[in-house]
mmCIF file of C-alpha atoms and ligand atoms in Angstrom:
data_model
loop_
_atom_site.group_PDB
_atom_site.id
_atom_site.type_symbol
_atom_site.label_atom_id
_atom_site.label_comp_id
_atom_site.label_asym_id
_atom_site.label_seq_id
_atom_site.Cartn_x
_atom_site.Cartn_y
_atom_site.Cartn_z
ATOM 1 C CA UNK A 64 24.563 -19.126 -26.414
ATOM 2 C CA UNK A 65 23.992 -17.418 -22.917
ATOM 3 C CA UNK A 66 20.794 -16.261 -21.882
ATOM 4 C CA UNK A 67 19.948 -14.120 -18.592
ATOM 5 C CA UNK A 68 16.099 -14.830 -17.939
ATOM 6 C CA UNK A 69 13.868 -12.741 -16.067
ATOM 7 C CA UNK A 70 10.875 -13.885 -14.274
ATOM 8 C CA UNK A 71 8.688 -11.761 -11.904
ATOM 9 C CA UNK A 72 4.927 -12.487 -13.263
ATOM 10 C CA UNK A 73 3.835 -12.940 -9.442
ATOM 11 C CA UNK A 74 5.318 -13.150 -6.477
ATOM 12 C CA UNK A 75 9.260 -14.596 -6.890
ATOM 13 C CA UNK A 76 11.629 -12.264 -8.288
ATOM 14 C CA UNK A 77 13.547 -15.682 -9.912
ATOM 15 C CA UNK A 78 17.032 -15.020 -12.139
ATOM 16 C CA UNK A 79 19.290 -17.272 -13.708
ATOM 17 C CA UNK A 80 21.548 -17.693 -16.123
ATOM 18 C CA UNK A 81 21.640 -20.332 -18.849
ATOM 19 C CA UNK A 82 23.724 -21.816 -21.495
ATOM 20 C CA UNK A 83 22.153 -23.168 -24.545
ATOM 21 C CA UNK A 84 18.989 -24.038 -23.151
ATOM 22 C CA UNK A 85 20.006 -26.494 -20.628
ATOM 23 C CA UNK A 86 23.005 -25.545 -18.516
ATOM 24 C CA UNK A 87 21.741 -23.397 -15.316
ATOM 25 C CA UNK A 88 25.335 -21.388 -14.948
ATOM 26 C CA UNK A 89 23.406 -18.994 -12.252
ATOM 27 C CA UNK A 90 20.024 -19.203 -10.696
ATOM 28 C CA UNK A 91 19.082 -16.946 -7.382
ATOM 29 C CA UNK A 92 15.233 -16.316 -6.455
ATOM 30 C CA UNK A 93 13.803 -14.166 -3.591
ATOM 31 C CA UNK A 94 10.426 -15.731 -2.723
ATOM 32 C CA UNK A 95 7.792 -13.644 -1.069
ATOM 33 C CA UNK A 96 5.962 -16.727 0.588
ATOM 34 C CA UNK A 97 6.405 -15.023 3.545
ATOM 35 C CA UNK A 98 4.896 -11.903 3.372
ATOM 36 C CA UNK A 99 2.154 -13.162 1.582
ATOM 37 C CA UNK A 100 1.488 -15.876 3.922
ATOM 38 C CA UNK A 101 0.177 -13.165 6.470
ATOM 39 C CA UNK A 102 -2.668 -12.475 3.978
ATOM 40 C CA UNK A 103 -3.173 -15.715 2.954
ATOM 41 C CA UNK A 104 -2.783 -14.944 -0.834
ATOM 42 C CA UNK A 105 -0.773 -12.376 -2.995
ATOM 43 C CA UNK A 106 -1.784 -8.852 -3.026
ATOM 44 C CA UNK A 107 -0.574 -7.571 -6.467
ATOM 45 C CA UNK A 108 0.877 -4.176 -4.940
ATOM 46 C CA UNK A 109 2.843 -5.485 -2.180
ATOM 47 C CA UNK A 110 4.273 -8.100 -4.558
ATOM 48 C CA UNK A 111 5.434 -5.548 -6.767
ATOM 49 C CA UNK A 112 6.491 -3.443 -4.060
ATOM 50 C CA UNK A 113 8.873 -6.269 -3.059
ATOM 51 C CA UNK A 114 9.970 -7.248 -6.567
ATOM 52 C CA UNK A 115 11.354 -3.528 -7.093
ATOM 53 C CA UNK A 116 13.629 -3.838 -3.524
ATOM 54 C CA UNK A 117 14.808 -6.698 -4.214
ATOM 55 C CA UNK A 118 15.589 -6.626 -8.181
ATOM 56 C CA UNK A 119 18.354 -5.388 -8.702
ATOM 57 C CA UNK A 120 20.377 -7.600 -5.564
ATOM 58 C CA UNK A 121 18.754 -10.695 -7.389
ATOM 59 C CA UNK A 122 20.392 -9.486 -10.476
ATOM 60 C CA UNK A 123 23.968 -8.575 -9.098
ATOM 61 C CA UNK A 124 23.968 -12.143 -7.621
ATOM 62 C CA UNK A 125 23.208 -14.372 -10.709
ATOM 63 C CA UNK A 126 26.224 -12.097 -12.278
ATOM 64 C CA UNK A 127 28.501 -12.618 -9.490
ATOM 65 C CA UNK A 128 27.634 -16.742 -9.563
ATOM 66 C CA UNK A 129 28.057 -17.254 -12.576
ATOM 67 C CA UNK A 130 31.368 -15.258 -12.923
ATOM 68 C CA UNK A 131 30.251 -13.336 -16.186
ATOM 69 C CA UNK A 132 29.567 -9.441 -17.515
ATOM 70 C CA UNK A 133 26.588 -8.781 -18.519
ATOM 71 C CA UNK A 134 28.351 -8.089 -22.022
ATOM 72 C CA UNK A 135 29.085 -11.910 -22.634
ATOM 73 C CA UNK A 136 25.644 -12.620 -22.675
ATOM 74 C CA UNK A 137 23.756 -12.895 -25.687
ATOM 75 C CA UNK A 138 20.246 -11.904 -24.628
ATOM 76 C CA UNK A 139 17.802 -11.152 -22.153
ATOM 77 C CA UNK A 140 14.522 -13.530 -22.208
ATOM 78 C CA UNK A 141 11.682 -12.034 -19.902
ATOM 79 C CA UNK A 142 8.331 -13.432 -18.655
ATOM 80 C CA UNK A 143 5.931 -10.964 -20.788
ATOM 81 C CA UNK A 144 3.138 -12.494 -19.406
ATOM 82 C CA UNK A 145 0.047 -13.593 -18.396
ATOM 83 C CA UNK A 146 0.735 -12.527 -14.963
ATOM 84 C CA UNK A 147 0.272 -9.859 -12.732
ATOM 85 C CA UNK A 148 0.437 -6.574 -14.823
ATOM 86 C CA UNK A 149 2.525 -4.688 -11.496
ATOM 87 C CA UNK A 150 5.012 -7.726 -11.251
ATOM 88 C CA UNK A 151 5.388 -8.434 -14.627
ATOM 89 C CA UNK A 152 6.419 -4.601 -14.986
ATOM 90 C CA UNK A 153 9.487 -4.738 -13.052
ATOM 91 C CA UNK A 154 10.981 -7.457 -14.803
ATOM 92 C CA UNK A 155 9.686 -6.405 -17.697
ATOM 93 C CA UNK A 156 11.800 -2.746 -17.442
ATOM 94 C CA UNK A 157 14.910 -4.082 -15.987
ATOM 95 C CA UNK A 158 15.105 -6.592 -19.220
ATOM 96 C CA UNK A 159 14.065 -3.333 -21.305
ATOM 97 C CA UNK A 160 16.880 -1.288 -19.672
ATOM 98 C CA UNK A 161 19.590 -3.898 -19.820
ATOM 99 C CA UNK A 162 19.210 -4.169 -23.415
ATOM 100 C CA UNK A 163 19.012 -0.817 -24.080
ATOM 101 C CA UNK A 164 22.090 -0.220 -22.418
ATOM 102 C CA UNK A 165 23.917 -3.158 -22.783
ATOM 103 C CA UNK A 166 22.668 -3.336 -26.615
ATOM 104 C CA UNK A 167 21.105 -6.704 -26.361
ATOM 105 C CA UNK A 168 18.290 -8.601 -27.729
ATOM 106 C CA UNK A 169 15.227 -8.949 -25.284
ATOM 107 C CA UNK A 170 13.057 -12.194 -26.281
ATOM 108 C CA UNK A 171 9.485 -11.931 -24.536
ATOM 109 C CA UNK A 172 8.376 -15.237 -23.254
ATOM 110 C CA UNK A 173 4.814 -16.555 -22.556
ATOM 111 C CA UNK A 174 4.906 -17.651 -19.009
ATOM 112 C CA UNK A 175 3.417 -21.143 -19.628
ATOM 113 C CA UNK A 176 5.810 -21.485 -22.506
ATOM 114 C CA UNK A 177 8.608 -20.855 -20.173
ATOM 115 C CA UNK A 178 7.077 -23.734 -17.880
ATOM 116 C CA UNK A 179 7.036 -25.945 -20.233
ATOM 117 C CA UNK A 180 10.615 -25.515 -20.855
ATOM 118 C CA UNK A 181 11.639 -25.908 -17.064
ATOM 119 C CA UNK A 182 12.113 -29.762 -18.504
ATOM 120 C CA UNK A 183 14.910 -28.834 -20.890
ATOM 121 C CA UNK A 184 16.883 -27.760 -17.589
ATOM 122 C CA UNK A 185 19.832 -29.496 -16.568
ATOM 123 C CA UNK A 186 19.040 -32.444 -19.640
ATOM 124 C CA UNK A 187 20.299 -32.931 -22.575
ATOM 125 C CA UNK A 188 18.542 -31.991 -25.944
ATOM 126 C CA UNK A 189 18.981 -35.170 -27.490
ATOM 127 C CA UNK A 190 17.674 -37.085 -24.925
ATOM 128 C CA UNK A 191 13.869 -35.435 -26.070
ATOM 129 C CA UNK A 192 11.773 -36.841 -28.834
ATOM 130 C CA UNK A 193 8.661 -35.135 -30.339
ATOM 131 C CA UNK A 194 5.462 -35.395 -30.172
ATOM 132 C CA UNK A 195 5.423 -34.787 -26.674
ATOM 133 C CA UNK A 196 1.839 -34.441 -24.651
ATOM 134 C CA UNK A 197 2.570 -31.629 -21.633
ATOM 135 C CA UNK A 198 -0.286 -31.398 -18.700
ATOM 136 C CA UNK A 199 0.679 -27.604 -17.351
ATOM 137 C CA UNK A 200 -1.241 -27.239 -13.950
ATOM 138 C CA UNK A 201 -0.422 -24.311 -11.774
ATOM 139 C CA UNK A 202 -1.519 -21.437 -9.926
ATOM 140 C CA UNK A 203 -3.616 -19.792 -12.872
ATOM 141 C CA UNK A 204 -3.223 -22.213 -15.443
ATOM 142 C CA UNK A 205 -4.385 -25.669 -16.213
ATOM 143 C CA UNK A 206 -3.877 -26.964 -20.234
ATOM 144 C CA UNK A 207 -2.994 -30.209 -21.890
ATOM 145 C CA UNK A 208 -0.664 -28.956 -24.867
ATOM 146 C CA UNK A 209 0.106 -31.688 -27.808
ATOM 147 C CA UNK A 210 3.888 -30.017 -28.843
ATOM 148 C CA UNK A 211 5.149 -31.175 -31.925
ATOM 149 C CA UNK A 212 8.462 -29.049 -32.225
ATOM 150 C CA UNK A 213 9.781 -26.331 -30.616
ATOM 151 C CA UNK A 214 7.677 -23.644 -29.884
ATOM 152 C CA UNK A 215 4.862 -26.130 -31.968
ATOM 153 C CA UNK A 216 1.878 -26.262 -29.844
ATOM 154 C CA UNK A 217 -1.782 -27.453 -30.414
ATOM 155 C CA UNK A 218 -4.291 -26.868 -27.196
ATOM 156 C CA UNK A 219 -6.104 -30.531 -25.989
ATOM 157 C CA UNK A 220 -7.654 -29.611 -23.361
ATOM 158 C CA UNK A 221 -8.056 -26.475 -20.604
ATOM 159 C CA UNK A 222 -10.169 -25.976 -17.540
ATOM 160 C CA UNK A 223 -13.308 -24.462 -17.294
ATOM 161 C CA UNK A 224 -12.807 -22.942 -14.053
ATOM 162 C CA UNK A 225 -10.719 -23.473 -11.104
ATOM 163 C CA UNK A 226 -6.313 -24.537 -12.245
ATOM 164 C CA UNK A 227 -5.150 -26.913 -10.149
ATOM 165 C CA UNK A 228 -3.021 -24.709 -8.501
ATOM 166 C CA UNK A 229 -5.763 -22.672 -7.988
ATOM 167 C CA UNK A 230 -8.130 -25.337 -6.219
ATOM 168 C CA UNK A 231 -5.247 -26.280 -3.851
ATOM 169 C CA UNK A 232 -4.485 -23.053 -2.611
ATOM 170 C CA UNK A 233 -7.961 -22.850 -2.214
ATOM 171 C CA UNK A 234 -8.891 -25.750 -0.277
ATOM 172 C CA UNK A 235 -5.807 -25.242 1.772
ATOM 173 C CA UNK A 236 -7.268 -21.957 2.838
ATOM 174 C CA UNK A 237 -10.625 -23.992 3.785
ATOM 175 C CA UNK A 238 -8.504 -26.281 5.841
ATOM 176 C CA UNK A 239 -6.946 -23.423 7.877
ATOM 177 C CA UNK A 240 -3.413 -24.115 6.154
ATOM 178 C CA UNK A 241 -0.615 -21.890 4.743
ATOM 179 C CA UNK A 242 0.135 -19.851 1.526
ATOM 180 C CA UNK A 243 0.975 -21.618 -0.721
ATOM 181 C CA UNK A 244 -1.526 -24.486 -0.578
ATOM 182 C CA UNK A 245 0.350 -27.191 -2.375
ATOM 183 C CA UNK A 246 2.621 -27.359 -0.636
ATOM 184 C CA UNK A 247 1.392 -27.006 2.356
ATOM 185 C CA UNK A 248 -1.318 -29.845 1.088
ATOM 186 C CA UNK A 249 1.274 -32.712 0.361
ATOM 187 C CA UNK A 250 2.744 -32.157 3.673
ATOM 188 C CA UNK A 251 -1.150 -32.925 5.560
ATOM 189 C CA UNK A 252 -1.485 -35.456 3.480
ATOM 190 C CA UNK A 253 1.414 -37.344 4.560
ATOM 191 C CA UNK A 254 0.499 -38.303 8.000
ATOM 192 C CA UNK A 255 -3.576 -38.676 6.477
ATOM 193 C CA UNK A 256 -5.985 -41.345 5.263
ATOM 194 C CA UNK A 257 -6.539 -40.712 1.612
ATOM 195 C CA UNK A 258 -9.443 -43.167 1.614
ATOM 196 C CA UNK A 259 -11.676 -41.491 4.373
ATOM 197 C CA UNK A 260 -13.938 -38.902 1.901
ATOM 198 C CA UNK A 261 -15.334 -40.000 -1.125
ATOM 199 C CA UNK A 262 -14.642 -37.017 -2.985
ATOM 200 C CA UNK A 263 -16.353 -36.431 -6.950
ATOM 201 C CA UNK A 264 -13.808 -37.095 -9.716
ATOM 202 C CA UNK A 265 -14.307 -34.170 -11.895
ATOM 203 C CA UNK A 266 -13.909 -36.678 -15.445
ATOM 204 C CA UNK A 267 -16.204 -34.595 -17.658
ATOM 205 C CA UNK A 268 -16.440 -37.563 -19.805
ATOM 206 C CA UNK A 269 -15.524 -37.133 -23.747
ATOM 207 C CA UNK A 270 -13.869 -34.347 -23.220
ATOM 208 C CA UNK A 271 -10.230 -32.882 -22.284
ATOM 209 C CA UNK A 272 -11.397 -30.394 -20.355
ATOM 210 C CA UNK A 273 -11.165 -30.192 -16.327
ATOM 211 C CA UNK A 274 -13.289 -28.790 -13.540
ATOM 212 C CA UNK A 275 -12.473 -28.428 -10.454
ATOM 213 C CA UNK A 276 -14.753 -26.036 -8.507
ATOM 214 C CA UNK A 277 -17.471 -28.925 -7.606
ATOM 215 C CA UNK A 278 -14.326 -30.239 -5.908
ATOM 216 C CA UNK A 279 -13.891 -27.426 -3.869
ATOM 217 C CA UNK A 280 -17.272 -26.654 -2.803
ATOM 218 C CA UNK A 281 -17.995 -30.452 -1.462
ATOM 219 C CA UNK A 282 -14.427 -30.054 0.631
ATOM 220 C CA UNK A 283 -15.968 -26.694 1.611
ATOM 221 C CA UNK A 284 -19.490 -28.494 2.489
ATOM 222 C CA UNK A 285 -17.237 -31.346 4.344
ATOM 223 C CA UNK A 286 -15.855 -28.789 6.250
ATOM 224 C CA UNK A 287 -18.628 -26.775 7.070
ATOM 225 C CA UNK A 288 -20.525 -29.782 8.202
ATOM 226 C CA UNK A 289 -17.873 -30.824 10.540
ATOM 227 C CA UNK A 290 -17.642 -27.933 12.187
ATOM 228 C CA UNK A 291 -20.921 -27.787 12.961
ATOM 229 C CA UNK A 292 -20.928 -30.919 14.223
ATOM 230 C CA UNK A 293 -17.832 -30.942 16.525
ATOM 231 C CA UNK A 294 -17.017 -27.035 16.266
ATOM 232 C CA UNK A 295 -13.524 -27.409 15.214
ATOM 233 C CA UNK A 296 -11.155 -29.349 12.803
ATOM 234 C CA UNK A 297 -9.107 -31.959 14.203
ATOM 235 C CA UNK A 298 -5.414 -32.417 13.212
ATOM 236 C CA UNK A 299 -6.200 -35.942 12.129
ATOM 237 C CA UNK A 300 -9.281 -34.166 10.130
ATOM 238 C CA UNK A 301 -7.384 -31.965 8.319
ATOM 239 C CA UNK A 302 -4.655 -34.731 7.578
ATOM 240 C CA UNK A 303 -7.408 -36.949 5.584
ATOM 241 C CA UNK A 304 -9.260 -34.486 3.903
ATOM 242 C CA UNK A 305 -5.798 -33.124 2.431
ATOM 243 C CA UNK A 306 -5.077 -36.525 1.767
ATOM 244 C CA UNK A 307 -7.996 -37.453 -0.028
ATOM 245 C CA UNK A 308 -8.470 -34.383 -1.713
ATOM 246 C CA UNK A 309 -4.934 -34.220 -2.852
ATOM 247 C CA UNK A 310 -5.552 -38.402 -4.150
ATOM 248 C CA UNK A 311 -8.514 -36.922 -6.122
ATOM 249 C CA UNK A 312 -6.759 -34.229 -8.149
ATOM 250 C CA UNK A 313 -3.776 -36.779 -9.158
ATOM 251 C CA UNK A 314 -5.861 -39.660 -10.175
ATOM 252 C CA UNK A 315 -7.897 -36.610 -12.273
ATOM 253 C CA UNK A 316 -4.623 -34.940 -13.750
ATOM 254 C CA UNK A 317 -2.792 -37.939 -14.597
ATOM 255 C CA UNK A 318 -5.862 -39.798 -15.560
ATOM 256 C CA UNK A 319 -6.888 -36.846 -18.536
ATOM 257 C CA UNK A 320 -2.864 -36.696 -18.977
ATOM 258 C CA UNK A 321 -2.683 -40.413 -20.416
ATOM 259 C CA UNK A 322 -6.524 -40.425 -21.892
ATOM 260 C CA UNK A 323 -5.055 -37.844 -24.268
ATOM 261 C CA UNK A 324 -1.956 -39.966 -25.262
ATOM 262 C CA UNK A 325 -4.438 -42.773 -26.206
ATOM 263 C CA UNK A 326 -5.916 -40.190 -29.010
ATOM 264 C CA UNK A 327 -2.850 -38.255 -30.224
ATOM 265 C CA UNK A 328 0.159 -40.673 -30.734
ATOM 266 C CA UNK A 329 3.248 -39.243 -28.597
ATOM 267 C CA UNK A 330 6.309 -40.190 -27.451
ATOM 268 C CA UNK A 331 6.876 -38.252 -24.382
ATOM 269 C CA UNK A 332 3.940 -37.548 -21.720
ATOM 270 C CA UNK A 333 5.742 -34.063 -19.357
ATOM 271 C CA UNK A 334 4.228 -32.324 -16.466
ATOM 272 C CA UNK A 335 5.087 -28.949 -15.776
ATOM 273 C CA UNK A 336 4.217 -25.922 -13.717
ATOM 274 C CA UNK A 337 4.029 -25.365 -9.322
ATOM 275 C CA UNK A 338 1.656 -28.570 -9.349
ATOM 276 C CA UNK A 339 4.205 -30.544 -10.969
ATOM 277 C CA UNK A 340 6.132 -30.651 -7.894
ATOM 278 C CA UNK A 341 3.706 -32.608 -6.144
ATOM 279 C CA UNK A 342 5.436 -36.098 -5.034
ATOM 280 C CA UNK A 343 2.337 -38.064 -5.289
ATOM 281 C CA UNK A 344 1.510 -36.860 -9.024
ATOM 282 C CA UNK A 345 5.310 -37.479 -10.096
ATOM 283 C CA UNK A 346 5.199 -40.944 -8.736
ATOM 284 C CA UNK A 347 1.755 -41.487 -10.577
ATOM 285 C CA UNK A 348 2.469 -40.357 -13.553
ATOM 286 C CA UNK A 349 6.103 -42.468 -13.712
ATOM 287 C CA UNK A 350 3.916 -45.537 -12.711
ATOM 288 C CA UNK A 351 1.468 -44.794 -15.540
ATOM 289 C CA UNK A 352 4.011 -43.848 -17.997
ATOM 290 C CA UNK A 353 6.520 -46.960 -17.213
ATOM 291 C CA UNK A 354 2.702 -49.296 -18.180
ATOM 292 C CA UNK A 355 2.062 -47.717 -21.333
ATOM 293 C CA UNK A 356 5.620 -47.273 -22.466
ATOM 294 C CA UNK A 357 5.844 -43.868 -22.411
ATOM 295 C CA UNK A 358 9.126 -41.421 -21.328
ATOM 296 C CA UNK A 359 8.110 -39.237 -18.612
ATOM 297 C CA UNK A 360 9.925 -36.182 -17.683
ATOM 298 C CA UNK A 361 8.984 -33.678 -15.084
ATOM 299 C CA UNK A 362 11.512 -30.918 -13.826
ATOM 300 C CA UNK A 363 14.699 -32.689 -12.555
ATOM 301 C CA UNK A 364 14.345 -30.062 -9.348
ATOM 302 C CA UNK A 365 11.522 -29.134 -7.302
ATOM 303 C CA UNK A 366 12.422 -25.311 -7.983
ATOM 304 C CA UNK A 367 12.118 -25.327 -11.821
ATOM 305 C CA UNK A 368 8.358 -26.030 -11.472
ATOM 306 C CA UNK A 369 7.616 -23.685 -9.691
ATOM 307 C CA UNK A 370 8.124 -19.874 -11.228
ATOM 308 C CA UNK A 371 11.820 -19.708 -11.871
ATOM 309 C CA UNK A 372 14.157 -17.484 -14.139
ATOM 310 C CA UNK A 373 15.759 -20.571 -15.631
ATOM 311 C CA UNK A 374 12.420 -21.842 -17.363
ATOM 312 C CA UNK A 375 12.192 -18.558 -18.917
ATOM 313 C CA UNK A 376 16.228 -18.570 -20.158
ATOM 314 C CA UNK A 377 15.502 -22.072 -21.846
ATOM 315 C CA UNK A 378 12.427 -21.159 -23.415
ATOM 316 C CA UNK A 379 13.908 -17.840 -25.219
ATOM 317 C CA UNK A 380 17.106 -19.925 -26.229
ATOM 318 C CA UNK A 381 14.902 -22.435 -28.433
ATOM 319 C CA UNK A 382 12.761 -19.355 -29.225
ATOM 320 C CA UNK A 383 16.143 -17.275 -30.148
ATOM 321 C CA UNK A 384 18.730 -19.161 -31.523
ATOM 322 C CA UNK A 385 17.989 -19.693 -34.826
ATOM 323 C CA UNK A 386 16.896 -16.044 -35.627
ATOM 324 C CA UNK A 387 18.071 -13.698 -32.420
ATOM 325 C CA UNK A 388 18.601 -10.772 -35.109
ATOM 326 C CA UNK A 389 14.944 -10.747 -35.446
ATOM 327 C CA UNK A 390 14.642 -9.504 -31.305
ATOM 328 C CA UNK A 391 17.360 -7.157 -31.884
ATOM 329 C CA UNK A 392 15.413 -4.791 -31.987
ATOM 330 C CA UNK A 393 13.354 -5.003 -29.031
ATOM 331 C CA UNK A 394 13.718 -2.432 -26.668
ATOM 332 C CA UNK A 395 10.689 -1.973 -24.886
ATOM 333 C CA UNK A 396 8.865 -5.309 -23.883
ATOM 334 C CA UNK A 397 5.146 -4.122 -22.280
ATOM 335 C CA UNK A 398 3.501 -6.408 -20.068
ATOM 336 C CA UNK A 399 0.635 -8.124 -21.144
ATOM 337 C CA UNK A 400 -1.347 -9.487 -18.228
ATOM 338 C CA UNK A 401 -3.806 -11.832 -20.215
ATOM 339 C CA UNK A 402 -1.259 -12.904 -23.241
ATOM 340 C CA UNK A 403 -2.473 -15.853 -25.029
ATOM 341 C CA UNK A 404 -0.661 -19.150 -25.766
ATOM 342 C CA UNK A 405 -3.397 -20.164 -27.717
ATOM 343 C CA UNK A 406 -5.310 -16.937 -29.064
ATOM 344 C CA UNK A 407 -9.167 -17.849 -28.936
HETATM 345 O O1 KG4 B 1168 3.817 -22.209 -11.527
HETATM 346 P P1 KG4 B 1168 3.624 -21.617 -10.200
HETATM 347 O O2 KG4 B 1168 4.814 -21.493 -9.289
HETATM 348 O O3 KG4 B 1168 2.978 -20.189 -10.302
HETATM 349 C C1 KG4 B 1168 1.958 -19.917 -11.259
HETATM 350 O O4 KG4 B 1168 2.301 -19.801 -12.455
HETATM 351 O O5 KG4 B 1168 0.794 -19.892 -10.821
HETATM 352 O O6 KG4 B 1168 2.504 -22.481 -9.485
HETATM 353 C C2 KG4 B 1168 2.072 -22.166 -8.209
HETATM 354 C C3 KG4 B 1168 1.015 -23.175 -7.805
HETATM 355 C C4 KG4 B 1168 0.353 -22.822 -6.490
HETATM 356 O O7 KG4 B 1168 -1.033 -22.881 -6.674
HETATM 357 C C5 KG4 B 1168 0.877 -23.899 -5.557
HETATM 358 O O8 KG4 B 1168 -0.058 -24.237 -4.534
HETATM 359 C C6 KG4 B 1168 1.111 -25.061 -6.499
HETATM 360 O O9 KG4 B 1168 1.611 -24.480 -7.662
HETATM 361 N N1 KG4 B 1168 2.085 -26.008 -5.943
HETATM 362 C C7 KG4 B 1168 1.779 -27.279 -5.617
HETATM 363 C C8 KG4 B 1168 2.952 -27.841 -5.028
HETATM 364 N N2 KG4 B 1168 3.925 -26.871 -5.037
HETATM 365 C C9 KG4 B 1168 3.377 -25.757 -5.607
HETATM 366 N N3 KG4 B 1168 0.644 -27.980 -5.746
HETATM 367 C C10 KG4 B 1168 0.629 -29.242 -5.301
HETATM 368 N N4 KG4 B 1168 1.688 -29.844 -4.718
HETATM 369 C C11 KG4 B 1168 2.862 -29.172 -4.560
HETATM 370 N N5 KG4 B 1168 3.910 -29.779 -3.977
HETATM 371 ZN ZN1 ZN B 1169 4.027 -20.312 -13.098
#
């Protein structure tokens, strides 16, 4: 089965093209880093302004790679949301249009859903075994997710403020780096002393929750202080608070990530989502994983943790294939900024 997915719930305008699940035939994104870099952040109406002009292009080009018609595909899968509501409307119509005229089934896919997913890329299906526990961390989300079977979830754990995502962009800004903060975090961090600020672990003991604003505001009182003090921030500065800040939110993530295996029995521990690309929390959690005897998986390529198409293909094949007749007759997908994985 063939899906074309469709994800534009912020700022990348990401398609691809995938074959039962796994198989990325076609994959082309346009990333708006660099507009929003300018501002520091996204500004919903620019992003959408951008996602319309460049749309369609994205859409001719995953067509072209992949060498295919749109008529032998077999459905459309689109981010529905949560998301921006402006974004998420552009992909949202041009999946509604294409199966309208095209005749095809449109699956709507929760955008957290579709990140967890991004693992099935470019893998085999028989090389997963259930249950699997799945730390999501990214730019607004932040959930440990016990998943039992496909599209089988149970919610462990969420945070109570800040997502990880969130809290590096964040600090990032505090530091004087760029848009997008992981990023441009990880790459501080390299050349910095991890072990230079004693920075709060945010355990919240007994719980599976996380917190991570305390952690911003002391990076924002280290700051503050030091620039009082010497009235700027060094290089070298900048280099160890990213490093030690960045050393605090692994040890956190993957430390809540394996407390949670200890209660629920699993067989496979996955991180997905932007903060998933992070080098340091890959090679922590494989280190952790290979002592407790646990498979790991993460995304087998930087670009399907972050927001990509392909996630979003994968997720509405295992969503689809048993029972595409019952999307058939889905036109019209509307956004829905705050949609639920877990309905509260
Ligand atoms: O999943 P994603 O692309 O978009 C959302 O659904 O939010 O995640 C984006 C987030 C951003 O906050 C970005 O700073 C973070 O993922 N991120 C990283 C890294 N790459 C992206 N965080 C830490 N280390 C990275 N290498
Ligand atoms: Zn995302």
């Amino acid at each position: 089965m063939i899906i074309l997915g469709i994800e534009t719930s912020c700022d990348d305008t990401s398609l691809a093209i995938v074959e039962n699940g796994t198989k990325v035939l076609a994959y082309a994104t346009a990333s708006q880093v660099a507009v929003h870099n300018k501002t520091g952040g996204v500004v919903p109406e620019i992003a959408a302004r951008e996602h319309v002009r460049v749309v369609v292009p994205v859409y001719a080009e995953v067509l072209r790679q992949a060498k295919l018609h749109i008529e032998q595909i077999d459905a459309i899968a689109v981010t529905q949301g949560p998301g921006l509501v402006s974004s998420l409307l552009i992909g949202d119509l041009l999946a509604s249009t294409i199966g309208l005229v095209h005749q095809k089934p449109v699956i709507p896919v929760h955008h957290i859903e579709g990140h967890i997913y991004g693992n099935w890329l470019e893998r085999a299906e028989q090389d997963f075994q259930f249950p699997i526990m799945i730390l999501t961390a990214s730019g607004g989300h932040n959930e440990l997710i016990l998943m039992r079977g496909h599209g089988q979830y149970a919610p462990i754990g969420h945070t109570r403020d800040d997502a990880a995502g969130e809290a590096f962009d964040k600090v990032a800004r505090i530091l004087g780096l760029s848009y997008p903060g992981g990023p441009a975090i990880a790459q501080a961090a390299e050349l910095g002393d991890a072990s230079r600020f004693k920075l709060p672990r945010p355990w919240l003991p007994g719980t599976y929750e996380f917190s991570f604003s305390g952690l911003k505001s002391e990076a924002l009182r280290i700051v503050e202080k030091e620039i009082r003090d010497k009235k700027r921030l060094s290089q070298q500065f900048v280099r160890d608070l990213a490093a030690s800040f960045q050393q605090c939110m692994v040890e956190v993530l993957a430390g809540k990530l394996f407390r949670a295996t200890e209660d629920h029995r699993v067989r496979e521990v996955h991180i997905a989502g932007g903060v998933s690309a992070n080098k340091l929390l890959r090679t922590t959690v494989e280190r952790m994983a290979k002592t407790k005897g646990l498979h790991i998986k993460f995304p087998t390529q930087i670009r399907y943790s972050t927001d990509n198409g392909a996630m979003i293909a994968a997720c509405g094949y295992f969503r689809g294939r048993k029972n595409l007749g019952k999307f058939k007759k889905w036109r019209t997908i509307l956004p829905e900024p705050n949609l639920a994985l877990f309905p509260r």
